[in-house]
mmCIF file of C-alpha atoms in Angstrom:
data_model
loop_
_atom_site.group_PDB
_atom_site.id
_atom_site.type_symbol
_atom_site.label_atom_id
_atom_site.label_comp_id
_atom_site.label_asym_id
_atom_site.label_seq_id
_atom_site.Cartn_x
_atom_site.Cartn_y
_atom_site.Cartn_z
ATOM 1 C CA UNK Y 22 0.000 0.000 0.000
ATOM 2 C CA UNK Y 23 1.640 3.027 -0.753
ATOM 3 C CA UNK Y 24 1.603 5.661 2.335
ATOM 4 C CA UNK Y 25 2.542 8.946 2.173
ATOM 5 C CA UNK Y 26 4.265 10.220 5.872
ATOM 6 C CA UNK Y 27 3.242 12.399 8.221
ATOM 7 C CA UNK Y 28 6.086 12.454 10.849
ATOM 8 C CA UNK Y 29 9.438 10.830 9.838
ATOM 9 C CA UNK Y 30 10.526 7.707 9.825
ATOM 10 C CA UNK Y 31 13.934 5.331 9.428
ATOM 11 C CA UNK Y 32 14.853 1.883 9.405
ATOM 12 C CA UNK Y 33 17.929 -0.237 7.701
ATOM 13 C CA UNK Y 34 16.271 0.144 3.858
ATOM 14 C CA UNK Y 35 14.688 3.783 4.427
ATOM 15 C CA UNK Y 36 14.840 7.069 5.856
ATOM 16 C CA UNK Y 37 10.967 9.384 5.310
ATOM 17 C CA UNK Y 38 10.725 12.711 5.841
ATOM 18 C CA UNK Y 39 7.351 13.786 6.219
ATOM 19 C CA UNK Y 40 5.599 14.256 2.627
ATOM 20 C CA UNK Y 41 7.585 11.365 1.602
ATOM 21 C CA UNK Y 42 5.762 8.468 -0.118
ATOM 22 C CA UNK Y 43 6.662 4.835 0.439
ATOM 23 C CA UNK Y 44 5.071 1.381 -0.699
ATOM 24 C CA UNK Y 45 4.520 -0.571 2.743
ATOM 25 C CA UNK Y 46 2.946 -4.174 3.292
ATOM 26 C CA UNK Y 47 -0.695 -4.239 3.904
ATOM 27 C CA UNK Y 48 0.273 -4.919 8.071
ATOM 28 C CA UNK Y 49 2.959 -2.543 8.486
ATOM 29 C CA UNK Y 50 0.548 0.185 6.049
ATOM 30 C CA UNK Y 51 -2.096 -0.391 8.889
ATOM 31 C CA UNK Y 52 -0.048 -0.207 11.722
ATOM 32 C CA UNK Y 53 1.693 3.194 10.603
ATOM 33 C CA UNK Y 54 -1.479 4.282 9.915
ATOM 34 C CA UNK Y 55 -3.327 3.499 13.064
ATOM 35 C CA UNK Y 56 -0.121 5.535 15.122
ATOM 36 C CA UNK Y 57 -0.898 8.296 12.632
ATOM 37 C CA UNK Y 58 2.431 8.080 11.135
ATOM 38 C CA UNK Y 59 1.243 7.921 7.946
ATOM 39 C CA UNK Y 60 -1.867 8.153 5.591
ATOM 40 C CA UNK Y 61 -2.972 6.813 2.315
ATOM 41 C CA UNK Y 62 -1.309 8.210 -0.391
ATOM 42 C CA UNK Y 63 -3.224 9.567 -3.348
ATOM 43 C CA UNK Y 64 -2.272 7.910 -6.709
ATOM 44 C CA UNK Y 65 -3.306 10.614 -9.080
ATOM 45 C CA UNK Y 66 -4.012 9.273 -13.077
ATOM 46 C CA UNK Y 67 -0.850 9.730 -15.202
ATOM 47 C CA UNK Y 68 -1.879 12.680 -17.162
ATOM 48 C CA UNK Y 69 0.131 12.535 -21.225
ATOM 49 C CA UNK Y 70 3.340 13.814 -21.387
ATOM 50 C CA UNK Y 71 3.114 17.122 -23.083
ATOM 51 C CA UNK Y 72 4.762 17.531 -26.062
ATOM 52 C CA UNK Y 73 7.835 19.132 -26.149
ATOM 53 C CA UNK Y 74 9.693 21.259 -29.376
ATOM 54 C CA UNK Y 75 13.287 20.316 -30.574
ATOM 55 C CA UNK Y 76 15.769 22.924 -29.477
ATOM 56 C CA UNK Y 77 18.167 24.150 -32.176
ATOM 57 C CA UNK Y 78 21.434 22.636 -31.583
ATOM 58 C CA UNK Y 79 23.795 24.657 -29.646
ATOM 59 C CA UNK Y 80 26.759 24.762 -32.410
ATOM 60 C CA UNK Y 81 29.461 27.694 -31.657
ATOM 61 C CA UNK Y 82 31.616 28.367 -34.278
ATOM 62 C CA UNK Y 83 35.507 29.136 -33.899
ATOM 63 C CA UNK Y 84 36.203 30.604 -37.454
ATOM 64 C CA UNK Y 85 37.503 33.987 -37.404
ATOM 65 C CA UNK Y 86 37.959 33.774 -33.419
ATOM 66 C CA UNK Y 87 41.717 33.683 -33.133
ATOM 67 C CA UNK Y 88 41.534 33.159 -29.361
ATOM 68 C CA UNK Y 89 39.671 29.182 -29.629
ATOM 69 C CA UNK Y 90 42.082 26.445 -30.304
#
């Protein structure tokens, strides 16, 4: 179940901050929840990726520029 934190948290394979999200075994989910060290995490829809314009390439040119080697 993925949480996200509301007071921080460590252990051997993690350290949460609060606002941090974290998938957590349905037990463990409950119990962090229950001690209100945690809540359910919302798992907002994957909106498209916006479409994004090629950049012109970034070419700089060292004829006539006696000082580029």
């Amino acid at each position: 179940m993925l949480l996200k934190m509301t007071a921080g948290l460590s252990g051997p394979d993690f350290n949460l901050a609060p606002g941090d999200t974290h998938e957590f075994d349905d037990a463990e989910a409950g119990r962090l929840i229950e001690a209100a060290f945690a809540e359910k995490a919302d798992v907002p829809d994957a909106a498209p990726a916006e479409k994004r314009k090629k950049g012109k390439a970034n070419v700089v040119s060292t004829e006539g520029n006696a000082g580029a080697e």
